Amino acid sequence: MIVTIERLGHLGHGIAPGPIYVPGTLPGEVVEGTQDGDRLLDPKIITPSPNRVKPPCRHARACGGCQLQHASDTFVAAWKQEVVQNALAGQGLTAEFLPLVTSPSNSRRRATLSARRTKSGVLMGFHARASDTIAEIPDCQLLHPGLLAAFPGLQALVAAGGSRTTELSLQVTLTRGGPDVVVTGGKPLDATLRLDLARLVETHGFSRLTWDGETVALRDRPALTIGQATVVPPAGAFLQATQEGEAALLKAVKQALGPQKRVVDLFSGIGTFTLPLAEAMEVHAVEGDPAMTKALDLAARTTPNLHRISTETRDLFRRPLEPDELLSFSGAVIDPPRAGAEAQTDRLAQSKIPVIAAVSCNPVTFARDARILTDNGYRLDWVQVVDQFRWSTHIELVARLSR
């Protein structure tokens, strides 16, 4: 069967009439393969797109970690902006777009790897596309060199505490004290395993090891630098994937807010925006996770020369800040999870806050929430797309909304 790819879907698959989904293809390409339901098996490119490039990573064919390495950077940037434009159009909205910012290769400072013990040793990497098979990635072009350097130590952890029947998940984050490792799915802890794991943490220079929810070893503080502050996040806490991506998001947030006296940071996390903003203005940070609030509060109290930072632990899905609680703020930052923040956005729409910096990792829920604001007197001034997850379909953005 021969098909022509018309467009890319939100998962990065090429879509031909039918629809028929063909991963690894680009719009305009003519492809031959065997149809299986709505899929085309074993696709062969007959007519390649001018936007097709040789994947920069030798693992691209086997690994499912990246979906768009076969596409040029120019194409990916235009496609990601188009995804946001289409999401906005679905809500009847348009906006000016600032130039897209893309994180460089080998810049991912956190990743979640899969691993299991085998007869011959340890298998560790990312899952192959649409498969439970683990693809090894020793020359990954996505991960920071510091993460790749941690692979021998991570494999040693799996060899000591993994099994051949269970897959382990290893969340690894680069910190000033060394890689911070969170393992789930490992063997139950006993005295011998605790000792073995602690030795491996020391040998391989990990900062902290958390094993199925329990801190097994703390060799050094897993500290991060955010603005002028030092933050020690709880194990597994959310962190922007690259330093460059975080810097781009922060720059756009500052541009959106402009000079302010007092702002509220909703879904503040460990202080990604709170701490740098507090160098120039007062910030009230609201976060639902008490451990992250505690980490932010400690960083705020131990960093000199910041404006006042107040913190509040609060579930903004169940108890959003009400309009009367927002009266004292001249600006707001909101950075919700992928589900968006419909309830909190509704309260913001009823407030008198003149400017909002909206950060999102989901164009669809962002557009839904932006529509709530524009229906209540706000303008969508501009959108900044940040391609922090290079070669993936994931999209980050910052938008400015003002009254």
XYZ file of C-alpha atoms in Angstrom:
403
model
C 0.000 0.000 0.000
C 1.278 3.447 -0.934
C 0.152 6.568 0.963
C 1.036 10.241 1.084
C 1.565 11.840 4.484
C -0.595 14.927 4.908
C 0.323 16.138 8.403
C 1.850 15.254 11.749
C -0.327 14.244 14.677
C 0.247 15.479 18.216
C 2.295 12.330 18.985
C 4.606 13.019 16.047
C 3.179 10.320 13.768
C 2.691 11.087 10.114
C -0.988 10.913 9.146
C -2.199 9.800 5.717
C -5.833 9.801 4.528
C -7.942 7.221 6.303
C -6.541 8.175 8.728
C -3.477 5.935 8.625
C -0.699 6.591 11.147
C 2.936 6.174 10.130
C 5.610 6.985 12.738
C 8.896 8.401 11.516
C 7.440 10.199 8.512
C 6.919 13.826 7.520
C 4.237 15.751 5.611
C 4.528 15.379 1.846
C 6.352 12.056 1.961
C 5.179 9.138 -0.143
C 5.413 5.939 1.878
C 4.910 2.252 1.099
C 4.044 -0.423 3.651
C 1.557 -3.024 4.811
C -1.670 -1.714 6.285
C -2.672 -3.113 9.670
C -5.850 -1.384 10.818
C -5.026 2.309 11.087
C -1.258 1.678 11.000
C 1.247 1.168 8.212
C 3.764 -1.533 9.108
C 7.399 -1.547 7.925
C 7.101 1.800 6.121
C 9.539 2.511 3.314
C 10.059 6.119 2.232
C 9.587 6.384 -1.547
C 9.666 10.177 -1.794
C 11.408 11.871 1.169
C 10.547 15.326 2.436
C 13.126 18.119 2.006
C 12.757 18.528 5.770
C 14.067 14.998 6.416
C 17.528 14.799 7.991
C 19.797 12.024 9.192
C 19.097 11.461 12.906
C 22.025 12.851 14.932
C 21.863 9.954 17.409
C 22.856 6.410 16.468
C 20.186 5.069 18.840
C 17.326 6.912 17.112
C 15.908 3.886 15.281
C 15.795 1.590 18.322
C 15.068 4.109 21.089
C 11.668 5.653 21.740
C 13.007 8.587 23.742
C 12.921 10.966 20.751
C 10.161 11.121 18.153
C 11.436 13.786 15.748
C 15.139 13.275 15.124
C 14.390 12.627 11.452
C 13.060 16.182 11.027
C 15.072 19.372 10.581
C 15.230 21.839 13.464
C 13.483 24.437 11.298
C 10.604 22.068 10.604
C 10.236 21.042 14.257
C 10.204 24.666 15.410
C 7.523 25.607 12.887
C 5.459 22.503 13.712
C 5.545 23.138 17.461
C 4.430 26.729 16.984
C 1.673 25.507 14.662
C 0.459 23.070 17.332
C 0.033 25.991 19.735
C -1.625 28.148 17.072
C -4.090 25.360 16.292
C -4.894 24.876 19.970
C -5.602 28.589 20.303
C -7.664 28.621 17.105
C -9.788 25.856 18.576
C -10.782 28.357 21.266
C -11.192 31.223 18.809
C -7.916 32.877 19.878
C -4.887 34.268 18.070
C -1.642 35.740 19.384
C 1.677 37.233 18.406
C 4.463 34.652 18.718
C 7.952 35.508 19.929
C 10.873 33.609 18.335
C 10.981 29.987 19.532
C 13.859 28.954 21.815
C 15.297 25.408 21.567
C 17.456 23.700 24.183
C 20.774 22.392 22.792
C 21.633 18.735 22.426
C 23.132 16.914 25.434
C 21.437 19.317 27.852
C 18.841 17.170 29.679
C 19.812 17.308 33.352
C 17.085 14.943 34.545
C 15.720 11.752 33.057
C 13.790 8.644 34.024
C 15.503 5.486 32.821
C 14.202 1.932 32.758
C 16.384 -1.026 33.717
C 16.386 -4.710 34.602
C 18.905 -7.381 35.454
C 19.679 -9.952 32.781
C 21.685 -13.165 32.629
C 24.672 -11.260 31.299
C 24.404 -8.114 33.414
C 22.126 -5.060 33.277
C 19.953 -3.623 30.520
C 19.279 0.110 30.978
C 17.971 2.910 28.803
C 14.692 4.157 27.347
C 11.848 2.035 26.037
C 11.722 1.363 22.320
C 8.827 3.073 20.558
C 5.466 1.551 21.612
C 7.254 -1.350 23.293
C 8.274 -2.739 26.672
C 11.721 -3.488 25.238
C 14.519 -1.428 26.789
C 16.906 0.173 24.291
C 20.406 0.905 25.572
C 21.588 4.484 24.930
C 25.304 4.847 25.820
C 25.789 7.615 23.211
C 22.500 9.443 23.782
C 22.523 12.907 22.191
C 19.788 14.150 24.507
C 21.224 13.607 27.991
C 23.754 15.855 29.695
C 27.275 14.381 29.853
C 26.918 14.314 33.636
C 23.966 11.939 33.350
C 25.781 9.712 30.856
C 28.771 9.589 33.216
C 26.457 8.243 35.921
C 25.472 5.169 33.880
C 28.085 2.774 35.370
C 26.944 3.633 38.892
C 23.268 3.305 37.963
C 23.929 -0.095 36.413
C 25.705 -1.145 39.602
C 22.615 -0.153 41.611
C 20.437 -2.287 39.346
C 22.829 -5.234 39.607
C 22.729 -5.002 43.411
C 19.037 -4.326 43.927
C 17.196 -5.316 40.775
C 15.711 -8.583 39.624
C 15.313 -10.369 36.302
C 11.533 -10.399 36.638
C 10.856 -6.767 37.549
C 11.660 -3.565 35.702
C 13.204 -0.748 37.726
C 12.597 2.949 37.163
C 15.520 5.280 37.880
C 14.850 9.003 38.033
C 18.177 10.802 37.908
C 18.747 14.519 38.425
C 22.072 16.328 38.219
C 22.787 18.376 41.343
C 25.803 20.220 42.711
C 26.470 17.301 45.062
C 26.273 14.674 42.311
C 23.416 12.748 40.692
C 20.288 12.481 42.843
C 18.757 9.053 42.208
C 15.220 7.839 42.920
C 14.646 4.122 42.325
C 11.263 2.387 42.238
C 10.608 -1.314 41.715
C 13.739 -2.578 43.468
C 14.181 -5.492 45.841
C 12.921 -5.025 49.408
C 15.534 -3.423 51.617
C 17.372 -5.541 54.166
C 20.564 -4.891 56.115
C 22.842 -6.347 53.434
C 21.217 -4.469 50.550
C 21.248 -1.195 52.496
C 24.975 -1.548 53.068
C 25.649 -2.473 49.448
C 23.641 0.468 48.136
C 25.303 2.916 50.535
C 28.720 1.754 49.343
C 27.726 2.232 45.729
C 26.512 5.773 46.453
C 29.905 6.585 47.941
C 31.874 4.837 45.189
C 30.048 6.498 42.311
C 29.592 9.949 43.841
C 25.816 10.090 43.970
C 24.443 12.819 46.222
C 21.390 10.917 47.455
C 19.692 7.585 46.857
C 15.994 7.084 47.491
C 14.835 3.459 47.248
C 11.103 2.889 46.871
C 10.328 5.986 48.918
C 13.034 5.618 51.560
C 16.265 7.604 51.703
C 18.972 4.928 51.804
C 22.063 7.132 51.546
C 22.892 10.837 51.630
C 26.518 11.422 50.661
C 26.136 15.132 49.894
C 23.363 17.696 49.622
C 21.515 17.348 46.296
C 21.567 21.126 45.952
C 20.423 23.164 42.959
C 21.123 26.797 42.119
C 18.026 28.823 41.268
C 18.757 32.495 40.765
C 20.957 33.467 43.711
C 19.495 30.787 45.946
C 20.501 27.256 46.861
C 17.581 24.820 46.943
C 17.640 21.232 48.194
C 14.571 19.656 46.562
C 12.713 16.663 47.955
C 13.469 13.401 46.175
C 11.734 13.224 42.827
C 10.596 16.857 42.888
C 9.698 18.515 39.605
C 12.550 20.378 37.935
C 12.753 21.973 34.496
C 14.482 19.498 32.189
C 17.324 21.742 31.028
C 19.034 24.796 32.468
C 18.671 26.519 29.094
C 14.950 25.781 28.998
C 14.503 27.057 32.519
C 16.386 30.257 31.635
C 14.186 30.805 28.564
C 10.978 30.310 30.553
C 12.202 32.654 33.300
C 13.204 35.327 30.792
C 9.735 35.195 29.228
C 8.023 35.319 32.637
C 10.047 38.403 33.598
C 9.257 40.021 30.246
C 5.560 39.283 30.706
C 5.392 40.702 34.230
C 7.587 43.758 33.794
C 8.419 45.738 36.962
C 6.109 44.802 39.816
C 5.925 45.354 43.570
C 4.161 42.161 44.625
C 3.222 39.065 42.624
C 1.690 35.684 43.351
C 3.354 32.531 42.003
C 0.734 29.806 41.632
C 1.985 26.184 41.479
C 5.380 27.516 42.539
C 7.124 24.166 43.034
C 10.609 24.551 44.494
C 10.823 28.190 43.395
C 11.830 28.103 39.732
C 10.250 31.527 39.236
C 9.728 32.654 42.846
C 13.389 32.873 43.801
C 14.696 34.804 40.753
C 11.662 37.125 40.764
C 12.246 37.910 44.443
C 15.485 39.615 43.484
C 13.306 42.506 42.254
C 9.868 42.143 43.879
C 7.884 40.555 46.714
C 6.488 37.098 45.907
C 3.814 34.974 47.524
C 4.424 31.350 46.474
C 1.579 28.824 46.568
C 2.236 25.100 46.066
C 0.250 21.964 46.837
C 3.191 19.732 47.798
C 4.298 20.491 51.378
C 7.798 19.075 50.817
C 8.408 21.441 47.905
C 6.976 24.369 49.878
C 9.361 23.534 52.723
C 12.357 23.420 50.362
C 11.405 26.776 48.852
C 10.832 28.373 52.244
C 14.245 27.233 53.488
C 15.955 28.564 50.377
C 14.160 31.895 50.759
C 15.187 32.250 54.408
C 18.846 31.420 53.761
C 19.406 33.617 50.692
C 20.419 37.222 51.393
C 19.247 40.314 49.530
C 15.915 38.931 48.345
C 12.637 40.764 48.642
C 10.107 39.185 50.962
C 8.962 35.680 49.994
C 5.921 34.195 51.700
C 4.900 30.582 51.111
C 1.611 28.726 51.382
C 0.841 25.020 50.997
C -2.523 24.763 49.292
C -4.287 22.497 46.820
C -5.129 24.971 44.070
C -7.367 22.467 42.306
C -9.667 22.073 45.297
C -9.061 25.450 46.969
C -8.008 28.038 44.402
C -7.123 31.505 45.622
C -10.292 33.581 45.560
C -10.577 37.040 43.951
C -10.505 38.804 47.337
C -7.255 36.959 48.181
C -5.719 38.254 44.949
C -6.458 41.928 45.584
C -2.975 42.784 46.909
C -1.075 41.497 43.876
C -0.116 43.501 40.797
C 0.944 40.432 38.817
C 0.571 36.655 38.761
C 2.558 33.683 37.520
C 0.674 30.435 36.979
C 2.472 27.219 36.004
C 0.063 24.288 36.431
C 0.554 20.615 35.521
C -0.571 19.262 32.147
C -4.210 19.245 33.215
C -4.135 23.027 33.400
C -5.812 25.004 36.177
C -9.398 25.657 35.211
C -10.658 26.456 38.716
C -7.764 28.789 39.592
C -7.947 30.446 36.177
C -11.635 31.108 36.746
C -10.767 32.983 39.959
C -7.974 34.891 38.237
C -10.470 35.916 35.567
C -12.640 37.457 38.296
C -9.684 39.297 39.843
C -8.308 42.733 39.125
C -4.698 41.560 38.577
C -3.463 43.608 35.600
C -0.927 41.157 34.155
C -0.527 37.373 34.162
C 2.449 35.285 33.037
C 0.955 31.912 32.133
C 3.361 28.982 31.809
C 2.161 25.708 30.307
C 3.345 22.303 29.110
C 0.066 21.517 27.326
C -1.166 23.799 24.513
C -4.703 22.387 24.662
C -5.337 23.081 28.352
C -3.488 26.388 28.058
C -5.827 27.476 25.252
C -8.849 26.423 27.313
C -7.662 28.432 30.304
C -6.637 31.415 28.168
C -10.167 31.491 26.751
C -11.548 31.805 30.294
C -9.343 34.850 30.844
C -10.060 36.500 27.489
C -13.795 36.008 28.013
C -13.418 38.069 31.180
C -11.535 41.095 29.946
C -7.939 39.928 29.440
C -5.957 40.247 26.190
C -3.611 37.513 24.998
C -0.641 39.739 24.194
C 1.951 37.205 23.038
C 3.139 33.611 23.301
C 6.702 32.350 23.656
C 7.198 28.688 22.684
C 10.153 26.939 24.342
C 11.367 23.644 22.849
C 12.903 22.363 26.053
C 12.356 18.696 25.186
C 14.374 18.672 21.976
C 13.379 16.091 19.314
C 10.190 15.245 21.223
C 6.572 16.252 20.700
C 6.510 17.964 24.109
C 5.862 21.718 24.034
C 6.433 24.388 26.703
C 5.214 27.957 26.473
C 4.864 31.250 28.304
C 2.129 33.745 27.490
C 1.396 37.274 28.592
C -2.208 38.181 29.368
C -3.182 41.665 30.494
C -6.229 43.755 31.245
